[in-house]
Tab-separated table of C-alpha atoms and ligand atoms in Angstrom:
chain	number	residue	atom	x	y	z
A	1	MET	CA	96.634	174.089	170.048
A	2	SER	CA	94.622	176.220	167.779
A	3	THR	CA	90.963	176.354	167.117
A	4	THR	CA	89.713	174.048	164.440
A	5	SER	CA	86.696	176.083	163.497
A	6	PHE	CA	86.903	177.893	160.215
A	7	ASP	CA	84.592	180.745	161.103
A	8	GLY	CA	87.708	182.801	161.738
A	9	THR	CA	86.690	184.063	165.177
A	10	ASP	CA	89.294	182.355	167.309
A	11	ILE	CA	91.975	182.870	164.769
A	12	ASN	CA	91.361	186.580	164.487
A	13	SER	CA	91.685	187.017	168.202
A	14	THR	CA	95.020	185.223	168.323
A	15	THR	CA	98.458	186.425	167.385
A	16	HIS	CA	100.897	183.966	165.935
A	17	GLU	CA	103.165	183.864	168.935
A	18	GLU	CA	100.514	183.240	171.547
A	19	GLU	CA	100.332	179.651	170.492
A	20	THR	CA	103.585	177.817	170.486
A	21	PRO	CA	102.993	174.112	170.087
A	22	ILE	CA	105.154	171.724	172.056
A	23	ALA	CA	106.495	170.275	168.812
A	24	MET	CA	108.326	173.438	167.794
A	25	MET	CA	110.336	173.586	170.984
A	26	ASP	CA	112.541	170.812	169.715
A	27	VAL	CA	113.067	171.466	166.068
A	28	GLU	CA	116.728	170.635	165.565
A	29	ASP	CA	115.921	167.482	163.675
A	30	PRO	CA	112.351	166.379	164.117
A	31	THR	CA	112.934	163.183	162.163
A	32	SER	CA	115.733	161.735	164.279
A	33	ASP	CA	115.548	160.050	167.657
A	34	ASP	CA	118.343	157.586	168.360
A	35	ASN	CA	116.320	155.183	170.501
A	36	ALA	CA	113.152	154.965	168.465
A	37	PRO	CA	112.589	152.600	165.511
A	38	PRO	CA	113.180	154.350	162.164
A	39	LEU	CA	110.273	156.457	161.012
A	40	THR	CA	108.560	155.821	157.707
A	41	LEU	CA	108.748	158.558	155.113
A	42	ALA	CA	105.168	159.612	155.916
A	43	GLU	CA	105.962	159.740	159.630
A	44	GLN	CA	109.046	161.862	158.999
A	45	ALA	CA	106.943	164.228	156.913
A	46	ALA	CA	104.344	164.492	159.678
A	47	ALA	CA	107.083	165.236	162.235
A	48	ILE	CA	108.395	168.089	160.071
A	49	LEU	CA	104.940	169.620	159.716
A	50	ALA	CA	104.476	169.381	163.492
A	51	ALA	CA	107.847	171.041	164.098
A	52	ASN	CA	107.056	173.875	161.698
A	53	ASP	CA	103.541	174.359	163.129
A	54	ARG	CA	103.053	177.743	164.756
A	55	GLY	CA	99.517	177.047	165.957
A	56	THR	CA	97.366	178.533	163.237
A	57	TYR	CA	99.860	178.431	160.407
A	58	THR	CA	102.977	176.551	159.342
A	59	VAL	CA	106.289	178.244	158.574
A	60	PRO	CA	108.066	177.012	155.417
A	61	ALA	CA	111.263	176.300	157.383
A	62	GLY	CA	111.962	177.350	160.963
A	63	ASP	CA	115.347	178.977	160.498
A	64	LEU	CA	115.207	180.577	157.084
A	65	TYR	CA	111.507	181.422	156.606
A	66	PRO	CA	109.924	182.395	159.936
A	67	HIS	CA	106.658	183.907	158.574
A	68	GLN	CA	103.553	182.643	156.747
A	69	TRP	CA	103.712	182.449	152.942
A	70	LEU	CA	100.672	182.224	150.673
A	71	TRP	CA	101.386	179.325	148.351
A	72	ASP	CA	103.430	177.500	150.997
A	73	SER	CA	100.368	177.386	153.265
A	74	CYS	CA	98.231	176.161	150.357
A	75	PHE	CA	100.609	173.262	149.640
A	76	THR	CA	100.915	172.546	153.344
A	77	ALA	CA	97.133	172.301	153.708
A	78	ILE	CA	96.969	169.892	150.757
A	79	GLY	CA	99.188	167.466	152.717
A	80	LEU	CA	97.870	168.244	156.174
A	81	ARG	CA	94.334	167.267	155.174
A	82	HIS	CA	95.452	163.628	155.265
A	83	LEU	CA	96.672	163.983	158.873
A	84	ASP	CA	94.257	166.426	160.460
A	85	VAL	CA	91.666	168.045	158.266
A	86	ASP	CA	90.678	170.579	160.947
A	87	ARG	CA	94.245	171.798	161.121
A	88	ALA	CA	94.387	171.974	157.314
A	89	GLN	CA	91.308	174.210	157.367
A	90	THR	CA	92.889	176.410	160.034
A	91	GLU	CA	95.983	176.783	157.821
A	92	LEU	CA	93.907	178.263	155.011
A	93	VAL	CA	91.643	180.360	157.231
A	94	SER	CA	94.737	181.916	158.763
A	95	LEU	CA	95.699	183.130	155.281
A	96	THR	CA	92.455	185.081	155.016
A	97	ARG	CA	93.458	187.215	158.026
A	98	GLY	CA	96.011	188.815	155.769
A	99	GLN	CA	93.590	189.550	152.930
A	100	TRP	CA	93.512	193.252	152.114
A	101	SER	CA	90.215	195.140	151.948
A	102	ASN	CA	90.579	195.362	148.151
A	103	GLY	CA	90.791	191.542	147.947
A	104	MET	CA	94.547	191.128	147.523
A	105	ILE	CA	96.077	188.186	149.388
A	106	PRO	CA	99.699	189.010	150.250
A	107	ASN	CA	102.576	186.588	149.758
A	108	ILE	CA	103.761	187.041	153.350
A	109	ILE	CA	101.997	187.570	156.669
A	110	PHE	CA	104.708	188.554	159.099
A	111	SER	CA	105.232	186.987	162.479
A	112	THR	CA	104.456	189.518	165.217
A	113	ASP	CA	107.573	188.490	167.147
A	114	ALA	CA	109.713	191.488	168.124
A	115	GLN	CA	112.825	189.955	166.560
A	116	TYR	CA	111.281	190.466	163.087
A	117	ASN	CA	110.726	194.216	163.392
A	118	ALA	CA	113.168	194.818	160.569
A	119	ASP	CA	111.245	192.546	158.159
A	120	ARG	CA	107.955	194.291	158.948
A	121	ASN	CA	109.515	197.731	158.698
A	122	TYR	CA	111.055	196.882	155.399
A	123	TRP	CA	107.645	196.193	153.872
A	124	ARG	CA	105.545	198.729	155.824
A	125	SER	CA	102.265	197.428	154.464
A	126	TRP	CA	100.477	200.008	156.613
A	127	ILE	CA	101.320	202.688	154.053
A	128	ASN	CA	98.540	201.271	151.870
A	129	PRO	CA	95.031	201.940	153.249
A	130	ASN	CA	93.794	198.521	152.092
A	131	SER	CA	96.176	196.562	154.315
A	132	PRO	CA	94.858	194.959	157.507
A	133	ASP	CA	95.084	197.013	160.704
A	134	ASP	CA	96.136	194.325	163.126
A	135	LEU	CA	99.029	192.685	161.329
A	136	THR	CA	101.793	193.439	158.869
A	137	THR	CA	101.974	191.788	155.503
A	138	SER	CA	103.979	192.200	152.333
A	139	GLY	CA	102.487	194.414	149.622
A	140	ILE	CA	102.519	191.905	146.763
A	141	THR	CA	100.860	188.555	146.077
A	142	GLN	CA	101.933	185.008	145.107
A	143	PRO	CA	100.595	182.164	142.915
A	144	PRO	CA	96.827	181.767	143.386
A	145	MET	CA	96.805	178.256	144.849
A	146	LEU	CA	94.067	179.005	147.386
A	147	ALA	CA	91.117	177.697	145.361
A	148	GLU	CA	92.959	174.422	144.685
A	149	ALA	CA	93.855	174.014	148.361
A	150	VAL	CA	90.303	174.766	149.500
A	151	TRP	CA	89.005	172.240	146.982
A	152	GLN	CA	91.493	169.532	148.024
A	153	VAL	CA	90.810	170.038	151.724
A	154	GLY	CA	87.098	169.809	150.904
A	155	GLN	CA	87.670	166.334	149.460
A	156	SER	CA	88.689	165.141	152.933
A	157	LEU	CA	85.412	166.316	154.526
A	158	SER	CA	81.936	164.806	154.669
A	159	SER	CA	79.576	166.342	152.135
A	160	ALA	CA	77.779	168.494	154.731
A	161	GLU	CA	81.083	169.757	156.158
A	162	ARG	CA	82.382	170.330	152.675
A	163	ARG	CA	79.464	172.578	151.812
A	164	SER	CA	79.910	174.773	154.855
A	165	TRP	CA	83.681	174.859	154.282
A	166	PHE	CA	83.151	176.025	150.694
A	167	LYS	CA	80.528	178.575	151.789
A	168	PHE	CA	82.984	180.039	154.241
A	169	MET	CA	86.025	180.206	151.966
A	170	MET	CA	84.408	180.999	148.616
A	171	PRO	CA	83.851	184.749	149.224
A	172	HIS	CA	87.563	185.157	149.994
A	173	ILE	CA	88.514	183.439	146.750
A	174	ILE	CA	86.013	185.442	144.722
A	175	ARG	CA	87.317	188.716	146.139
A	176	TYR	CA	90.889	187.681	145.427
A	177	HIS	CA	90.177	186.688	141.827
A	178	GLU	CA	88.115	189.851	141.280
A	179	TRP	CA	91.008	191.924	142.599
A	180	LEU	CA	93.375	190.216	140.168
A	181	TYR	CA	91.133	191.160	137.265
A	182	ALA	CA	90.464	194.710	138.501
A	183	ASP	CA	94.002	195.583	139.499
A	184	ARG	CA	96.291	193.316	137.533
A	185	ASP	CA	94.517	193.246	134.192
A	186	PRO	CA	94.025	196.957	133.579
A	187	HIS	CA	93.730	196.622	129.792
A	188	LYS	CA	91.241	193.746	130.041
A	189	GLU	CA	93.570	191.407	128.153
A	190	GLY	CA	92.620	188.380	130.211
A	191	LEU	CA	96.200	187.906	131.441
A	192	ILE	CA	97.291	188.852	134.941
A	193	LEU	CA	100.416	190.980	135.256
A	194	LEU	CA	102.912	190.704	138.093
A	195	VAL	CA	105.088	193.511	139.391
A	196	HIS	CA	107.854	191.653	141.185
A	197	PRO	CA	109.652	188.309	140.659
A	198	TRP	CA	108.670	187.299	144.204
A	199	GLU	CA	105.041	187.249	143.018
A	200	THR	CA	105.835	184.307	140.734
A	201	GLY	CA	107.084	182.222	143.675
A	202	LEU	CA	109.997	181.311	141.345
A	203	ASP	CA	112.081	184.231	142.546
A	204	ASN	CA	115.180	184.132	140.330
A	205	THR	CA	113.622	182.363	137.351
A	206	PRO	CA	115.457	183.201	134.072
A	207	PRO	CA	112.847	185.258	132.177
A	208	TRP	CA	112.466	187.666	135.081
A	209	MET	CA	116.158	187.819	135.909
A	210	THR	CA	117.061	188.502	132.300
A	211	GLU	CA	114.599	191.382	132.195
A	212	LEU	CA	115.947	192.784	135.443
A	213	HIS	CA	119.566	192.528	134.396
A	214	GLU	CA	119.192	193.706	130.836
A	215	HIS	CA	116.835	196.575	131.276
A	216	ARG	CA	116.236	197.597	134.818
A	217	MET	CA	119.526	197.518	136.664
A	218	PRO	CA	119.564	200.735	138.731
A	219	PRO	CA	122.817	202.738	138.678
A	220	TRP	CA	123.674	202.018	142.304
A	221	ILE	CA	123.581	198.281	141.634
A	222	SER	CA	125.905	198.694	138.675
A	223	PHE	CA	128.141	200.646	141.042
A	224	VAL	CA	128.167	197.758	143.519
A	225	ARG	CA	129.089	195.452	140.690
A	226	SER	CA	131.906	197.612	139.376
A	227	THR	CA	133.400	198.211	142.811
A	228	HIS	CA	133.172	194.563	143.889
A	229	LEU	CA	131.243	195.527	147.014
A	230	GLU	CA	129.207	192.396	146.402
A	231	GLY	CA	131.389	190.235	148.615
A	232	VAL	CA	131.114	192.614	151.561
A	233	ILE	CA	127.327	192.833	151.295
A	234	GLY	CA	127.061	189.067	150.884
A	235	PHE	CA	128.711	188.666	154.251
A	236	PHE	CA	125.631	190.060	156.022
A	237	ARG	CA	122.933	188.011	154.308
A	238	ARG	CA	120.639	185.873	156.482
A	239	ASP	CA	120.355	183.018	153.981
A	240	ARG	CA	124.135	182.767	153.697
A	241	ARG	CA	124.404	181.920	157.380
A	242	SER	CA	123.015	178.456	156.797
A	243	ILE	CA	123.173	177.864	153.060
A	244	PRO	CA	126.218	177.785	150.740
A	245	PRO	CA	126.353	180.702	148.273
A	246	GLY	CA	126.172	178.500	145.176
A	247	GLN	CA	122.667	177.380	146.135
A	248	ARG	CA	121.106	180.827	146.531
A	249	PHE	CA	120.766	183.987	144.485
A	250	SER	CA	123.858	185.958	143.747
A	251	THR	CA	124.098	189.033	145.946
A	252	LEU	CA	123.585	191.194	142.873
A	253	GLU	CA	120.334	189.404	142.181
A	254	ILE	CA	119.216	189.878	145.778
A	255	LEU	CA	120.082	193.572	145.651
A	256	THR	CA	118.154	193.912	142.419
A	257	LEU	CA	115.122	192.193	143.960
A	258	PHE	CA	115.244	194.386	147.034
A	259	ASP	CA	115.635	197.471	144.896
A	260	ALA	CA	112.575	196.457	142.856
A	261	GLN	CA	110.684	195.998	146.138
A	262	ARG	CA	111.726	199.456	147.366
A	263	ARG	CA	110.314	201.006	144.208
A	264	LEU	CA	106.970	199.317	144.853
A	265	ARG	CA	107.015	200.528	148.428
A	266	ARG	CA	107.603	204.088	147.248
A	267	LYS	CA	104.355	203.772	145.310
A	268	ALA	CA	102.637	202.348	148.423
A	269	TYR	CA	101.975	199.092	146.520
A	270	ASP	CA	99.397	200.854	144.359
A	271	THR	CA	99.311	199.019	141.016
A	272	MET	CA	98.181	202.043	138.997
A	273	LYS	CA	101.018	204.192	140.310
A	274	ILE	CA	103.482	201.358	139.753
A	275	LEU	CA	102.395	200.999	136.127
A	276	ASP	CA	102.362	204.760	135.580
A	277	HIS	CA	106.002	204.831	136.528
A	278	GLY	CA	106.918	202.125	134.085
A	279	LEU	CA	108.141	199.681	136.701
A	280	PHE	CA	108.426	195.970	136.104
A	281	SER	CA	105.293	194.294	134.758
A	282	ILE	CA	105.160	190.862	133.201
A	283	GLU	CA	102.229	188.651	132.222
A	284	ASP	CA	103.769	185.631	133.836
A	285	LEU	CA	103.135	182.237	132.274
A	286	SER	CA	103.193	180.097	135.415
A	287	TYR	CA	101.000	182.501	137.350
A	288	ASN	CA	98.372	182.619	134.624
A	289	CYS	CA	98.402	178.822	134.296
A	290	MET	CA	97.774	178.439	138.013
A	291	PHE	CA	95.118	181.132	137.801
A	292	ILE	CA	93.271	179.291	135.035
A	293	ARG	CA	93.230	176.220	137.211
A	294	ALA	CA	92.187	178.264	140.267
A	295	ASN	CA	89.286	179.698	138.291
A	296	ALA	CA	88.200	176.182	137.334
A	297	ARG	CA	88.378	175.136	140.987
A	298	LEU	CA	86.332	178.178	141.978
A	299	VAL	CA	83.673	177.101	139.484
A	300	ASP	CA	83.730	173.579	141.020
A	301	ILE	CA	83.388	175.041	144.510
A	302	ALA	CA	80.496	177.305	143.487
A	303	ARG	CA	78.754	174.441	141.716
A	304	THR	CA	79.020	172.236	144.801
A	305	ILE	CA	77.084	174.779	146.853
A	306	ARG	CA	74.854	175.879	143.963
A	307	HIS	CA	76.157	179.397	144.035
A	308	GLU	CA	76.043	181.555	140.938
A	309	LEU	CA	79.330	183.335	140.292
A	310	PRO	CA	79.191	186.975	139.120
A	311	LYS	CA	78.715	187.162	135.323
A	312	GLU	CA	81.617	189.553	134.834
A	313	LEU	CA	83.942	187.218	136.680
A	314	LEU	CA	82.843	184.284	134.525
A	315	ALA	CA	83.432	186.318	131.369
A	316	ASN	CA	86.898	187.286	132.591
A	317	MET	CA	87.724	183.675	133.385
A	318	ALA	CA	86.814	182.580	129.855
A	319	LYS	CA	88.999	185.339	128.461
A	320	THR	CA	92.022	184.189	130.456
A	321	GLU	CA	91.769	180.733	128.925
A	322	SER	CA	91.617	182.086	125.399
A	323	SER	CA	94.320	184.710	126.035
A	324	LEU	CA	96.791	182.086	127.219
A	325	GLU	CA	96.983	181.052	123.571
A	326	GLN	CA	98.551	184.435	122.742
A	327	LEU	CA	101.588	183.234	124.662
A	328	TRP	CA	102.082	180.260	122.333
A	329	ASP	CA	105.076	180.429	120.030
A	330	PRO	CA	104.517	178.126	117.042
A	331	TYR	CA	108.209	178.165	116.081
A	332	ALA	CA	109.563	177.116	119.467
A	333	LYS	CA	106.417	175.075	120.132
A	334	ALA	CA	106.261	176.546	123.624
A	335	TYR	CA	104.376	179.069	125.746
A	336	TRP	CA	106.265	182.065	127.170
A	337	SER	CA	105.700	184.907	129.619
A	338	ARG	CA	105.075	188.303	128.018
A	339	ASP	CA	106.172	191.836	128.815
A	340	PHE	CA	102.991	193.719	129.708
A	341	VAL	CA	104.059	196.973	128.057
A	342	THR	CA	105.875	195.879	124.898
A	343	HIS	CA	104.022	192.576	124.447
A	344	LYS	CA	107.367	190.976	123.688
A	345	LEU	CA	107.447	187.250	124.498
A	346	LEU	CA	110.211	186.489	127.000
A	347	LYS	CA	111.764	183.425	125.442
A	348	GLN	CA	113.668	181.938	128.343
A	349	PRO	CA	112.649	178.368	129.131
A	350	SER	CA	111.958	177.464	132.750
A	351	ILE	CA	109.674	175.230	134.779
A	352	SER	CA	106.838	177.564	133.684
A	353	THR	CA	107.169	176.053	130.208
A	354	LEU	CA	105.475	172.888	131.519
A	355	LEU	CA	102.776	174.472	133.652
A	356	PRO	CA	100.164	174.838	130.908
A	357	LEU	CA	99.665	171.117	131.642
A	358	TYR	CA	98.418	172.113	135.092
A	359	ALA	CA	96.219	174.894	133.658
A	360	GLY	CA	94.335	172.144	131.876
A	361	SER	CA	92.927	174.480	129.215
A	362	ILE	CA	95.376	173.786	126.385
A	363	SER	CA	94.712	171.361	123.523
A	364	LYS	CA	95.782	167.707	123.641
A	365	GLU	CA	98.230	168.409	120.796
A	366	ARG	CA	99.992	171.159	122.716
A	367	ALA	CA	100.027	169.068	125.860
A	368	ALA	CA	101.762	166.355	123.826
A	369	GLU	CA	104.498	168.840	122.817
A	370	LEU	CA	105.131	169.634	126.471
A	371	VAL	CA	105.200	165.959	127.438
A	372	ARG	CA	107.855	165.393	124.755
A	373	MET	CA	110.105	167.946	126.484
A	374	LEU	CA	109.510	166.221	129.784
A	375	GLU	CA	110.530	162.879	128.280
A	376	ASN	CA	113.739	164.233	126.784
A	377	GLN	CA	116.623	163.494	129.127
A	378	HIS	CA	118.609	166.410	127.729
A	379	VAL	CA	115.793	168.883	128.415
A	380	PHE	CA	113.437	168.287	131.357
A	381	GLY	CA	114.162	164.596	132.002
A	382	PRO	CA	117.375	164.110	134.058
A	383	SER	CA	117.656	161.395	136.748
A	384	PHE	CA	115.746	163.442	139.332
A	385	PRO	CA	113.230	165.544	137.454
A	386	VAL	CA	111.807	168.110	136.986
A	387	PRO	CA	114.576	170.739	136.778
A	388	SER	CA	113.400	174.326	137.223
A	389	VAL	CA	115.379	175.249	134.094
A	390	PRO	CA	115.915	172.724	131.280
A	391	LEU	CA	119.367	171.159	131.089
A	392	ASP	CA	120.004	172.461	127.585
A	393	SER	CA	119.488	176.097	128.589
A	394	PRO	CA	122.611	178.259	129.051
A	395	GLN	CA	120.968	179.478	132.271
A	396	PHE	CA	120.863	175.984	133.787
A	397	ASP	CA	122.703	175.794	137.110
A	398	ALA	CA	122.093	172.492	138.927
A	399	ASN	CA	122.358	173.929	142.453
A	400	ARG	CA	121.042	177.458	142.201
A	401	TYR	CA	117.512	177.872	143.514
A	402	TRP	CA	114.980	178.343	140.665
A	403	GLN	CA	117.689	178.173	137.992
A	404	GLY	CA	118.035	174.382	137.782
A	405	PRO	CA	117.151	172.398	140.917
A	406	SER	CA	114.041	170.203	141.103
A	407	TRP	CA	111.291	171.319	143.484
A	408	VAL	CA	108.566	169.107	144.915
A	409	ASN	CA	105.771	171.666	144.532
A	410	THR	CA	106.248	172.145	140.795
A	411	ASN	CA	106.522	168.360	140.416
A	412	TRP	CA	103.163	168.076	142.172
A	413	LEU	CA	101.612	170.553	139.708
A	414	ILE	CA	103.054	168.694	136.718
A	415	ILE	CA	101.929	165.307	138.041
A	416	ASP	CA	98.422	166.672	138.346
A	417	GLY	CA	98.564	168.088	134.823
A	418	LEU	CA	99.845	164.810	133.373
A	419	ARG	CA	96.913	162.964	134.936
A	420	ARG	CA	94.421	165.424	133.522
A	421	TYR	CA	95.724	164.867	130.007
A	422	GLY	CA	95.630	161.088	130.456
A	423	TYR	CA	99.386	160.510	130.886
A	424	HIS	CA	98.871	158.259	133.885
A	425	ASP	CA	102.113	156.323	133.486
A	426	HIS	CA	104.142	159.508	133.226
A	427	ALA	CA	102.376	160.896	136.295
A	428	ALA	CA	103.024	157.733	138.318
A	429	ALA	CA	106.691	157.657	137.250
A	430	LEU	CA	107.209	161.289	138.232
A	431	ALA	CA	105.459	160.760	141.568
A	432	GLU	CA	107.699	157.772	142.206
A	433	SER	CA	110.922	159.569	141.315
A	434	THR	CA	109.873	162.522	143.489
A	435	ILE	CA	109.268	160.223	146.438
A	436	ASP	CA	112.585	158.413	145.799
A	437	MET	CA	114.461	161.704	145.649
A	438	VAL	CA	113.118	162.736	149.065
A	439	ASP	CA	113.582	159.256	150.513
A	440	GLN	CA	117.203	159.328	149.425
A	441	SER	CA	118.036	162.922	150.362
A	442	GLY	CA	115.592	164.155	152.994
A	443	PHE	CA	112.949	166.882	153.009
A	444	ALA	CA	115.049	169.619	151.449
A	445	GLU	CA	113.734	172.829	149.948
A	446	TYR	CA	115.069	171.798	146.503
A	447	PHE	CA	117.337	169.172	144.945
A	448	ASN	CA	120.124	168.871	142.408
A	449	PRO	CA	118.322	167.246	139.448
A	450	LEU	CA	121.389	165.251	138.386
A	451	THR	CA	122.404	163.808	141.766
A	452	ALA	CA	119.431	164.429	144.125
A	453	GLU	CA	121.769	166.293	146.470
A	454	PRO	CA	119.591	168.144	149.008
A	455	LEU	CA	119.833	171.936	148.697
A	456	GLY	CA	118.563	175.038	150.498
A	457	ALA	CA	116.644	174.762	153.757
A	458	HIS	CA	116.181	171.427	155.568
A	459	ASN	CA	112.850	170.077	156.834
A	460	PHE	CA	110.895	172.159	154.372
A	461	SER	CA	107.132	172.182	154.899
A	462	TRP	CA	105.773	171.896	151.362
A	463	THR	CA	108.231	169.091	150.560
A	464	ALA	CA	106.849	167.191	153.585
A	465	ALA	CA	103.189	168.000	152.911
A	466	LEU	CA	103.251	167.131	149.219
A	467	ILE	CA	105.122	163.878	149.820
A	468	ILE	CA	102.277	162.908	152.155
A	469	ASP	CA	99.802	163.754	149.414
A	470	LEU	CA	101.758	161.852	146.737
A	471	LEU	CA	102.031	158.792	149.003
A	472	LYS	CA	98.276	158.881	149.590
A	473	THR	CA	97.122	159.566	146.081
A	474	ASN	CA	99.378	157.329	143.990
B	1	GLC	C1	111.177	181.495	148.460
B	1	GLC	C2	110.513	180.760	147.302
B	1	GLC	C3	109.014	181.001	147.354
B	1	GLC	C4	108.507	180.546	148.720
B	1	GLC	C5	109.265	181.221	149.851
B	1	GLC	C6	108.932	180.628	151.206
B	1	GLC	O1	111.039	182.856	148.345
B	1	GLC	O2	111.024	181.154	146.076
B	1	GLC	O3	108.365	180.315	146.335
B	1	GLC	O4	107.152	180.821	148.834
B	1	GLC	O5	110.636	181.061	149.670
B	1	GLC	O6	109.148	179.251	151.206
């Protein structure tokens, strides 16, 4: 098993595949054993995390997602801290191995296993001089959950251990947040721009998909559409091997996402070149909400160890909070993402609509507006909330990925936000319905919000980890 120290030394000298824990050798269904007494929900969750453990990091799901993902590892650590706080620390330290020299933390650190050559070659992170020398990563980032995860893991340590944990991780968080301001806020607007839907973590979420379809569809994708080649291409997709088509992206969407990625690769993942060429850039609502919260957590971490954060960073953080208000639409009584270039608000409701609750910086009045949407059973309040797109949106599709299904990680964020604004009963009810949904349907990647039918990958790590956290903290 891996080192438990968080000084990074052991971890840096180890490749992912050198450490294969016993648990992963039998991953068919880690929660079932005919002769044993039935496992509790918490025990099932622990078994899934053990099965998905690759020594220093946890894969989101063995079959479909064989690498390390940024926000997945953060959510995993938040649950793991209740089982084995050393291992939770290792999970987050292993993310820092992928940090680029400019501070960027990539959304994927690729497994070094030979069978994934194609994935690594597709990204080719080595074309950017800031990427690490000893491993391959993606060239884009993901929601900034690291500060929250470091903070939460710290709460499971003694105060002396917590201080050294924070001292070790804080510089990585500072460099990441400084990179976001330097690279992704070129006009000093206070809002971070993203260059690919994968950076939101909500891959096919409506505002991004609408932008892609309406404005950026490259000619060769239109050709695929007009010639009906879609079906042939769909035949070769990895996700389709295990998951029914109606639960994933359409092949056209996938092609569009891959095409957008290829354009970034052609610019060697250099933000300035990407922006110069007028590629995709959106000031994403959910990302900026999570960033506001991450900044607040960074301040908490720094305060705990009496560290003074750089003045410029503090000024930037304050600006992000005030700039979020530019995304408020008084007519719709909602916040939206915004196109970085045109400053047009992208008025497509999605789970992001509710995430200002998690940011924690909005007024009580605005929080109350969001809670009203959550209470409405025709909007965000079906039997198994919270749907990733509201039921009354024409884009709602109960089974399709981030276009309708309920996800445990966004529920966790909303529960936290509800508590912060004093909606303790709402938070407890949502925690309970989330636990019930998983109890009824298993640890799926996502769920049909009307029926709780399990969708996507099985034995999904963040579903397991966050159920452990919800069971412990409710
Ligand atoms: C999908 C999800 C993303 C997640 C990744 C690995 O791409 O949309 O949020 O991080 O899978 O689980």
